[in-house]
Short mmCIF file of C-alpha atoms in Angstrom, two decimals:
data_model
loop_
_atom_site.label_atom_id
_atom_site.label_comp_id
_atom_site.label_asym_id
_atom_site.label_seq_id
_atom_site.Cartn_x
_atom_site.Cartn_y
_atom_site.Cartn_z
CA UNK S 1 214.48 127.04 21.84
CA UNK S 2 218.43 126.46 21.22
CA UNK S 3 219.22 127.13 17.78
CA UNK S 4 222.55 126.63 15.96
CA UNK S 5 222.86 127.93 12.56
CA UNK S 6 226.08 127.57 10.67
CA UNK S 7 227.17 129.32 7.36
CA UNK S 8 229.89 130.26 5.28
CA UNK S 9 230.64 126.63 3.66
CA UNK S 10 231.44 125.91 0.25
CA UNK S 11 233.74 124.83 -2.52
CA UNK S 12 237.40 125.54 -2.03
CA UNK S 13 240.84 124.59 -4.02
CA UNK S 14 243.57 122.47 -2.52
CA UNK S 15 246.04 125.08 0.03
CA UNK S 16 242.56 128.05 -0.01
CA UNK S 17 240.94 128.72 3.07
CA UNK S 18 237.72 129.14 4.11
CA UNK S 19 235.59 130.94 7.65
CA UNK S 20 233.06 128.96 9.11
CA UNK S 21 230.35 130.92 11.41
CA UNK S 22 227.87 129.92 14.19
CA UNK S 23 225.12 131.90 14.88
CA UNK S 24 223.76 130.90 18.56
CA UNK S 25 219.95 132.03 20.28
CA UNK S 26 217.97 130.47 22.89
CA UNK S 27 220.52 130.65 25.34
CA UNK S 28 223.21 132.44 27.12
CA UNK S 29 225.73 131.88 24.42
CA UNK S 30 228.40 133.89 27.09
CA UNK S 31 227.99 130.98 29.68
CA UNK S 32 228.85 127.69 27.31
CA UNK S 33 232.31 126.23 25.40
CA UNK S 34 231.62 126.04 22.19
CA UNK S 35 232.94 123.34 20.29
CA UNK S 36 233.52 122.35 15.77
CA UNK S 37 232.82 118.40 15.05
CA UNK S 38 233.69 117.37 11.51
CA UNK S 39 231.96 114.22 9.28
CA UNK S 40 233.55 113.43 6.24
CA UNK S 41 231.42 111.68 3.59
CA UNK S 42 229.68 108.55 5.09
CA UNK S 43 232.40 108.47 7.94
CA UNK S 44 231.91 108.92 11.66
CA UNK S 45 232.34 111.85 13.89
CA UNK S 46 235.47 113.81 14.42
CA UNK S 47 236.05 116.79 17.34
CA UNK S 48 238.07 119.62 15.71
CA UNK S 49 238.06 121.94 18.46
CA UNK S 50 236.72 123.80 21.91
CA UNK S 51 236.93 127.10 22.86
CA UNK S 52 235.58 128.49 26.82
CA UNK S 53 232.79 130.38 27.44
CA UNK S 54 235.24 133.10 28.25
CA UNK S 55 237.57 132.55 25.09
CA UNK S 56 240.51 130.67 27.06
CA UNK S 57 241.25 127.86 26.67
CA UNK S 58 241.26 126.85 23.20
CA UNK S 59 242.21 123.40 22.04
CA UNK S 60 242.64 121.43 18.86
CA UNK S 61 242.34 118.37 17.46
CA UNK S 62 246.55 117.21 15.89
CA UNK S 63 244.62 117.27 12.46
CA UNK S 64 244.16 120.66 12.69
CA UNK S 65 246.63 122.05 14.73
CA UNK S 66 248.71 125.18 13.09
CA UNK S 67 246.20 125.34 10.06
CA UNK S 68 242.50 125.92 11.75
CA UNK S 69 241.55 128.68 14.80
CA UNK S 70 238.54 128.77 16.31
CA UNK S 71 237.31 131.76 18.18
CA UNK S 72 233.81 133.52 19.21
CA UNK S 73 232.38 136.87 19.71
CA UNK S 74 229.72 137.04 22.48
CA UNK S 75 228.55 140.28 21.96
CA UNK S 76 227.51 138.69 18.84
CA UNK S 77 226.64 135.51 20.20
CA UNK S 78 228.98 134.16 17.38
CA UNK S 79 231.53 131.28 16.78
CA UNK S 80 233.87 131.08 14.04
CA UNK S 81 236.30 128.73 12.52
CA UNK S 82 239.04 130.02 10.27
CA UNK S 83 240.23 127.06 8.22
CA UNK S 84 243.70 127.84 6.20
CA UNK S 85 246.08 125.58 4.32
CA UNK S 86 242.90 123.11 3.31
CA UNK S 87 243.28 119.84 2.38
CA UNK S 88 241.41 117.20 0.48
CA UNK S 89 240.82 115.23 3.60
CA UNK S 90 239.35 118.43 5.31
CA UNK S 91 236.31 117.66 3.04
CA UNK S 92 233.36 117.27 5.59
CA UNK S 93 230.10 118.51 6.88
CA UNK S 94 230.89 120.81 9.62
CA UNK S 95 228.97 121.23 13.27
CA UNK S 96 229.14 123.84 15.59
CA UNK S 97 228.28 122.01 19.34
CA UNK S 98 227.49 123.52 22.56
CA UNK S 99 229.67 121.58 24.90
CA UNK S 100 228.67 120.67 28.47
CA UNK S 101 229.79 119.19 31.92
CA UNK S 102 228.51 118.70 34.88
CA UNK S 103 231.37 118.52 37.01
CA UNK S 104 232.44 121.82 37.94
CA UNK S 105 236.05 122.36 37.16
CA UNK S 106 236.01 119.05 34.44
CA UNK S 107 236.53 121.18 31.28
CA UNK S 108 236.34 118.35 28.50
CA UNK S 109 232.68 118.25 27.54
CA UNK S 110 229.63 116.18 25.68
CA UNK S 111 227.84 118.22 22.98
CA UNK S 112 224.30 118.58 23.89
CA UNK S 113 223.02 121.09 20.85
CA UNK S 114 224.27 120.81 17.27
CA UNK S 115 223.76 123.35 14.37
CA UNK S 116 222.70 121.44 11.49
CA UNK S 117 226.06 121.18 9.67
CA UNK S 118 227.76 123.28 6.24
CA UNK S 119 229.31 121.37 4.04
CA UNK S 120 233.07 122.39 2.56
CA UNK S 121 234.52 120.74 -0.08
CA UNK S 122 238.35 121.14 -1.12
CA UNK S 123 239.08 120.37 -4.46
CA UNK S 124 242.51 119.26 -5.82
CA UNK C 1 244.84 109.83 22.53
CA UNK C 2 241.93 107.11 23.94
CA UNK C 3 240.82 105.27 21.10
CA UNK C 4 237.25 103.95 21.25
CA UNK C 5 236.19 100.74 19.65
CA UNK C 6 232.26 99.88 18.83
CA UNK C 7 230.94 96.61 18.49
CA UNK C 8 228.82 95.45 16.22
CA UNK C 9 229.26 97.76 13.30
CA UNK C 10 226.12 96.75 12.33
CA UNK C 11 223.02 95.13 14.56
CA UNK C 12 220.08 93.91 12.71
CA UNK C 13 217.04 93.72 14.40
CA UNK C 14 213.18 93.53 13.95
CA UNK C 15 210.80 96.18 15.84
CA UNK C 16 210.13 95.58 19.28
CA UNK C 17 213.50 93.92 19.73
CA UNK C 18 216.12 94.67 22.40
CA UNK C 19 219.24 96.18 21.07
CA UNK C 20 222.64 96.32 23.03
CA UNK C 21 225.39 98.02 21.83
CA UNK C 22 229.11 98.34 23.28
CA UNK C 23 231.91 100.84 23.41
CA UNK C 24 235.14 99.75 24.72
CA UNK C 25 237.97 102.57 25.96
CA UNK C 26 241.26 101.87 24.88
CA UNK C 27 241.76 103.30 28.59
CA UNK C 28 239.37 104.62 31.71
CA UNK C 29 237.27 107.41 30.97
CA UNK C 30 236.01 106.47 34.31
CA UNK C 31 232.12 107.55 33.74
CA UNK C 32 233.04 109.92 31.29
CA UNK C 33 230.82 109.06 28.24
CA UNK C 34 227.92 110.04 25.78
CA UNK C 35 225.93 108.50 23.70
CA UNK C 36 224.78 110.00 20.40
CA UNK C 37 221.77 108.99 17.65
CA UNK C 38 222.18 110.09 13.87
CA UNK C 39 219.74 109.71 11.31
CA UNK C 40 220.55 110.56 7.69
CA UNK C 41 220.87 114.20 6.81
CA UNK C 42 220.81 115.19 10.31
CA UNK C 43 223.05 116.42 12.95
CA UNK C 44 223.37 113.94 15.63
CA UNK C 45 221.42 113.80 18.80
CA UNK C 46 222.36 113.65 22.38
CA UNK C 47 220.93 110.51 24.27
CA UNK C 48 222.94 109.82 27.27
CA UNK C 49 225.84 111.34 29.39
CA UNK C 50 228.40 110.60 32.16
CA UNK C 51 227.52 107.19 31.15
CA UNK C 52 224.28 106.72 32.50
CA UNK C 53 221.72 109.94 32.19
CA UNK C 54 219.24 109.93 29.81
CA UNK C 55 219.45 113.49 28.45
CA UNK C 56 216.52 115.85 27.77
CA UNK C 57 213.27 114.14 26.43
CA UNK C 58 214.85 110.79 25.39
CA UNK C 59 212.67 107.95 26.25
CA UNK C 60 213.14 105.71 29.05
CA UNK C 61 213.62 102.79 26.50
CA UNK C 62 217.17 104.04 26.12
CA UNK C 63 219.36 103.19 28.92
CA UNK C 64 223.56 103.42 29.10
CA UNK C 65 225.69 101.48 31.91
CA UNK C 66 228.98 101.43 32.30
CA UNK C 67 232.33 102.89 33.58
CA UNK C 68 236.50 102.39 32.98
CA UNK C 69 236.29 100.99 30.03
CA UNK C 70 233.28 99.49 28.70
CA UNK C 71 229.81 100.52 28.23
CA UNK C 72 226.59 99.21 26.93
CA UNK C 73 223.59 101.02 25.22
CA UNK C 74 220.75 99.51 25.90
CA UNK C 75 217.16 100.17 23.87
CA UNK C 76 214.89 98.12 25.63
CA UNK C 77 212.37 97.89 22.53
CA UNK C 78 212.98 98.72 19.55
CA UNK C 79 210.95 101.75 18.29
CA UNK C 80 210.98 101.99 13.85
CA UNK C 81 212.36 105.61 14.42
CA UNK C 82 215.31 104.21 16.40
CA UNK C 83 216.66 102.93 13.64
CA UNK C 84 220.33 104.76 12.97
CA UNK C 85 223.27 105.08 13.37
CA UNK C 86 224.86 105.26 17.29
CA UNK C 87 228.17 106.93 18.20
CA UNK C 88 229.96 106.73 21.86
CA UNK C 89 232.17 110.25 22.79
CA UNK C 90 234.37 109.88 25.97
CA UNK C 91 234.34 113.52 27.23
CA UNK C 92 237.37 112.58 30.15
CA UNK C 93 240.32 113.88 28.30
CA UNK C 94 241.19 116.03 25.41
CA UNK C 95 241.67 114.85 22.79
CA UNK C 96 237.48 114.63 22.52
CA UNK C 97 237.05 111.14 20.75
CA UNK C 98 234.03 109.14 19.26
CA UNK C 99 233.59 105.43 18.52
CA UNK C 100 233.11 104.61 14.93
CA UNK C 101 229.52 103.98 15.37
CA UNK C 102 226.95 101.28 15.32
CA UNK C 103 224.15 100.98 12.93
CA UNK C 104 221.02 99.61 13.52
CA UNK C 105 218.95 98.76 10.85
CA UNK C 106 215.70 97.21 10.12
CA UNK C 107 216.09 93.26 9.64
#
Protein backbone atom coordinates (compact mmCIF):
# COMPACT_ATOMS: atom_id res chain seq x y z
CA UNK A 1 0.00 0.00 0.00
CA UNK A 2 1.35 3.69 -0.92
CA UNK A 3 1.66 5.65 2.07
CA UNK A 4 2.54 9.36 2.42
CA UNK A 5 3.15 10.67 5.77
CA UNK A 6 4.08 14.27 6.27
CA UNK A 7 5.47 16.00 9.47
CA UNK A 8 7.23 18.80 10.78
CA UNK A 9 4.22 21.49 10.57
CA UNK A 10 3.36 23.97 13.00
CA UNK A 11 3.06 27.49 14.28
CA UNK A 12 5.57 29.96 12.98
CA UNK A 13 6.10 34.00 13.26
CA UNK A 14 5.95 36.31 10.29
CA UNK A 15 9.87 36.18 8.29
CA UNK A 16 10.65 32.28 10.55
CA UNK A 17 11.00 29.31 8.64
CA UNK A 18 9.95 26.08 8.91
CA UNK A 19 11.09 22.08 7.19
CA UNK A 20 8.44 20.10 5.96
CA UNK A 21 9.19 16.14 5.56
CA UNK A 22 7.64 13.24 3.54
CA UNK A 23 8.07 9.96 4.56
CA UNK A 24 7.26 7.55 1.40
CA UNK A 25 6.65 3.26 1.54
CA UNK A 26 4.84 1.06 -0.71
CA UNK A 27 6.73 1.94 -3.57
CA UNK A 28 9.92 2.63 -5.28
CA UNK A 29 10.19 6.11 -3.94
CA UNK A 30 13.72 6.31 -6.33
CA UNK A 31 11.55 5.88 -9.57
CA UNK A 32 8.74 8.88 -9.02
CA UNK A 33 8.86 13.09 -9.01
CA UNK A 34 7.75 14.07 -6.07
CA UNK A 35 5.75 17.01 -5.86
CA UNK A 36 4.34 19.90 -2.50
CA UNK A 37 0.51 21.13 -3.16
CA UNK A 38 -0.60 23.84 -0.74
CA UNK A 39 -4.55 24.63 0.54
CA UNK A 40 -5.01 27.59 2.38
CA UNK A 41 -8.06 27.73 4.69
CA UNK A 42 -11.29 26.80 2.74
CA UNK A 43 -9.45 27.74 -0.62
CA UNK A 44 -8.61 25.47 -3.53
CA UNK A 45 -5.49 23.72 -4.49
CA UNK A 46 -2.17 25.27 -5.19
CA UNK A 47 1.19 23.31 -6.77
CA UNK A 48 4.28 24.62 -4.92
CA UNK A 49 6.77 22.50 -6.42
CA UNK A 50 8.34 19.15 -8.29
CA UNK A 51 11.41 17.66 -7.92
CA UNK A 52 12.68 14.25 -10.41
CA UNK A 53 13.00 11.00 -9.35
CA UNK A 54 16.68 11.60 -9.79
CA UNK A 55 16.77 15.13 -7.99
CA UNK A 56 17.01 17.31 -11.33
CA UNK A 57 14.93 19.14 -12.30
CA UNK A 58 13.42 21.10 -9.67
CA UNK A 59 10.75 23.68 -10.27
CA UNK A 60 8.69 26.21 -8.40
CA UNK A 61 5.69 27.75 -8.26
CA UNK A 62 6.50 32.30 -8.66
CA UNK A 63 4.94 32.28 -5.04
CA UNK A 64 7.61 30.54 -3.81
CA UNK A 65 10.41 31.09 -5.83
CA UNK A 66 13.78 32.34 -3.86
CA UNK A 67 12.09 31.64 -0.38
CA UNK A 68 11.06 27.67 -0.47
CA UNK A 69 13.50 24.48 -1.76
CA UNK A 70 12.38 21.32 -2.10
CA UNK A 71 14.65 18.37 -2.20
CA UNK A 72 14.59 14.41 -1.32
CA UNK A 73 16.81 11.78 -0.03
CA UNK A 74 16.17 8.30 -1.53
CA UNK A 75 18.23 6.38 0.52
CA UNK A 76 15.77 7.56 2.96
CA UNK A 77 12.90 7.42 0.84
CA UNK A 78 12.39 11.10 2.03
CA UNK A 79 11.10 14.50 0.66
CA UNK A 80 11.57 17.72 2.22
CA UNK A 81 10.51 21.26 1.88
CA UNK A 82 12.53 24.02 3.48
CA UNK A 83 10.23 27.01 3.76
CA UNK A 84 12.23 30.45 4.72
CA UNK A 85 11.14 34.08 4.74
CA UNK A 86 7.27 32.89 5.68
CA UNK A 87 4.52 34.83 5.12
CA UNK A 88 0.99 35.17 6.35
CA UNK A 89 -0.38 34.00 3.08
CA UNK A 90 1.93 30.84 3.27
CA UNK A 91 -0.67 29.70 5.91
CA UNK A 92 -1.98 26.30 4.47
CA UNK A 93 -2.31 22.61 4.85
CA UNK A 94 0.56 21.15 3.09
CA UNK A 95 0.65 17.78 0.68
CA UNK A 96 3.39 15.89 -0.39
CA UNK A 97 2.13 14.17 -4.09
CA UNK A 98 3.63 11.50 -6.05
CA UNK A 99 3.52 12.92 -9.52
CA UNK A 100 2.93 10.82 -12.65
CA UNK A 101 2.89 10.71 -16.57
CA UNK A 102 2.41 8.51 -18.92
CA UNK A 103 4.09 9.91 -21.75
CA UNK A 104 7.59 9.13 -21.63
CA UNK A 105 9.70 12.20 -21.88
CA UNK A 106 6.35 14.64 -20.77
CA UNK A 107 7.81 15.71 -17.37
CA UNK A 108 4.79 17.87 -15.98
CA UNK A 109 2.71 15.38 -14.03
CA UNK A 110 -0.93 14.54 -12.24
CA UNK A 111 -0.60 13.56 -8.55
CA UNK A 112 -1.88 10.15 -8.09
CA UNK A 113 -0.98 9.56 -4.09
CA UNK A 114 -1.28 12.32 -1.48
CA UNK A 115 0.06 12.27 2.17
CA UNK A 116 -2.63 13.44 4.28
CA UNK A 117 -1.52 17.09 4.71
CA UNK A 118 0.45 19.24 7.96
CA UNK A 119 -0.82 22.21 8.65
CA UNK A 120 1.63 25.54 9.15
CA UNK A 121 0.45 28.54 10.36
CA UNK A 122 2.50 31.96 10.21
CA UNK A 123 1.57 34.36 12.59
CA UNK A 124 2.07 38.16 12.27
CA UNK B 1 0.66 30.64 -16.70
CA UNK B 2 -2.81 28.66 -18.04
CA UNK B 3 -5.46 29.73 -15.94
CA UNK B 4 -8.33 27.27 -15.44
CA UNK B 5 -11.87 28.34 -14.94
CA UNK B 6 -14.72 25.86 -13.32
CA UNK B 7 -18.20 26.16 -13.86
CA UNK B 8 -20.67 25.92 -11.66
CA UNK B 9 -19.06 26.75 -8.38
CA UNK B 10 -21.66 25.02 -6.94
CA UNK B 11 -24.15 22.10 -8.51
CA UNK B 12 -26.99 21.02 -6.45
CA UNK B 13 -28.34 17.86 -7.03
CA UNK B 14 -30.51 15.02 -5.50
CA UNK B 15 -29.09 11.25 -5.39
CA UNK B 16 -29.28 9.36 -8.40
CA UNK B 17 -28.92 12.50 -10.48
CA UNK B 18 -26.47 13.13 -13.33
CA UNK B 19 -23.89 15.69 -12.58
CA UNK B 20 -21.71 17.49 -15.31
CA UNK B 21 -19.14 19.62 -14.48
CA UNK B 22 -16.73 21.86 -16.79
CA UNK B 23 -13.20 23.13 -16.83
CA UNK B 24 -12.27 25.55 -19.40
CA UNK B 25 -8.24 26.22 -20.29
CA UNK B 26 -7.40 29.63 -20.65
CA UNK B 27 -5.23 27.82 -23.49
CA UNK B 28 -4.71 23.97 -24.94
CA UNK B 29 -3.53 21.58 -22.58
CA UNK B 30 -4.32 19.38 -25.44
CA UNK B 31 -5.45 16.10 -23.31
CA UNK B 32 -3.45 17.07 -20.57
CA UNK B 33 -5.87 16.99 -17.55
CA UNK B 34 -6.95 15.40 -14.12
CA UNK B 35 -9.64 15.31 -12.28
CA UNK B 36 -9.57 15.32 -8.48
CA UNK B 37 -12.44 14.52 -5.53
CA UNK B 38 -12.04 16.17 -1.95
CA UNK B 39 -14.06 15.50 0.90
CA UNK B 40 -13.63 17.49 4.12
CA UNK B 41 -10.56 16.79 6.17
CA UNK B 42 -9.09 14.78 3.52
CA UNK B 43 -6.42 14.93 0.99
CA UNK B 44 -7.85 14.89 -2.39
CA UNK B 45 -8.34 11.92 -4.58
CA UNK B 46 -7.31 11.11 -8.04
CA UNK B 47 -10.32 10.26 -10.43
CA UNK B 48 -9.33 10.77 -13.94
CA UNK B 49 -6.20 11.59 -16.12
CA UNK B 50 -5.02 12.68 -19.61
CA UNK B 51 -8.53 13.69 -19.76
CA UNK B 52 -10.28 10.63 -20.10
CA UNK B 53 -8.90 7.50 -17.79
CA UNK B 54 -10.59 6.58 -14.95
CA UNK B 55 -7.73 6.05 -12.48
CA UNK B 56 -7.32 3.11 -10.06
CA UNK B 57 -10.64 1.73 -8.53
CA UNK B 58 -12.89 4.73 -9.40
CA UNK B 59 -16.21 3.64 -10.54
CA UNK B 60 -17.35 3.57 -13.98
CA UNK B 61 -20.06 6.21 -13.02
CA UNK B 62 -17.31 8.79 -13.34
CA UNK B 63 -16.40 9.60 -16.78
CA UNK B 64 -14.09 12.82 -18.17
CA UNK B 65 -14.13 13.99 -22.02
CA UNK B 66 -12.46 16.49 -23.41
CA UNK B 67 -9.32 18.07 -25.02
CA UNK B 68 -7.78 21.90 -26.00
CA UNK B 69 -9.63 23.60 -23.91
CA UNK B 70 -12.65 22.33 -22.37
CA UNK B 71 -13.60 19.36 -20.48
CA UNK B 72 -16.55 17.83 -18.83
CA UNK B 73 -16.84 15.51 -15.72
CA UNK B 74 -19.41 13.47 -15.99
CA UNK B 75 -21.02 11.24 -12.85
CA UNK B 76 -23.54 9.37 -14.44
CA UNK B 77 -25.59 8.83 -11.04
CA UNK B 78 -25.15 10.38 -8.33
CA UNK B 79 -23.84 8.18 -5.44
CA UNK B 80 -24.46 10.13 -1.50
CA UNK B 81 -20.61 9.64 -1.05
CA UNK B 82 -19.94 11.65 -4.23
CA UNK B 83 -20.88 14.48 -2.74
CA UNK B 84 -17.64 17.06 -2.62
CA UNK B 85 -15.83 19.14 -3.77
CA UNK B 86 -14.14 18.57 -7.61
CA UNK B 87 -10.90 20.21 -8.80
CA UNK B 88 -9.49 20.07 -12.62
CA UNK B 89 -5.23 20.12 -12.79
CA UNK B 90 -3.84 20.59 -16.38
CA UNK B 91 -0.53 18.63 -16.08
CA UNK B 92 0.74 20.11 -19.93
CA UNK B 93 2.95 22.85 -18.75
CA UNK B 94 4.65 24.06 -15.69
CA UNK B 95 3.40 26.09 -14.02
CA UNK B 96 1.07 22.90 -12.55
CA UNK B 97 -2.43 24.67 -12.21
CA UNK B 98 -5.92 23.64 -10.72
CA UNK B 99 -9.41 25.01 -11.35
CA UNK B 100 -11.03 26.56 -8.39
CA UNK B 101 -13.27 23.69 -7.89
CA UNK B 102 -16.84 22.64 -8.06
CA UNK B 103 -18.94 21.58 -5.22
CA UNK B 104 -21.55 19.29 -5.28
CA UNK B 105 -23.80 19.15 -2.63
CA UNK B 106 -26.88 17.43 -1.56
CA UNK B 107 -30.12 19.44 -2.77
Amino acid sequence: EVQLVESGGGLVQFGGSLRLSCVASGFTFNTYEMNWVRQSPGKGLEWISYIASSGSPIYYAETVEGRFTISRDNAKRSLYLQMNSLRAEDTAVYYCARGVTMVRGHRPCFFDYWGQGILVTVSS
Amino acid sequence: EIVLTQSPATLSLSPGERATLSCRASQSVSSYLAWYQQKPGQAPRLLIYDASNRATGIPARFSGSGSGTDFTLTISSLEPEDFAVYYCQQHSSWPLTFGGGTKVEIK
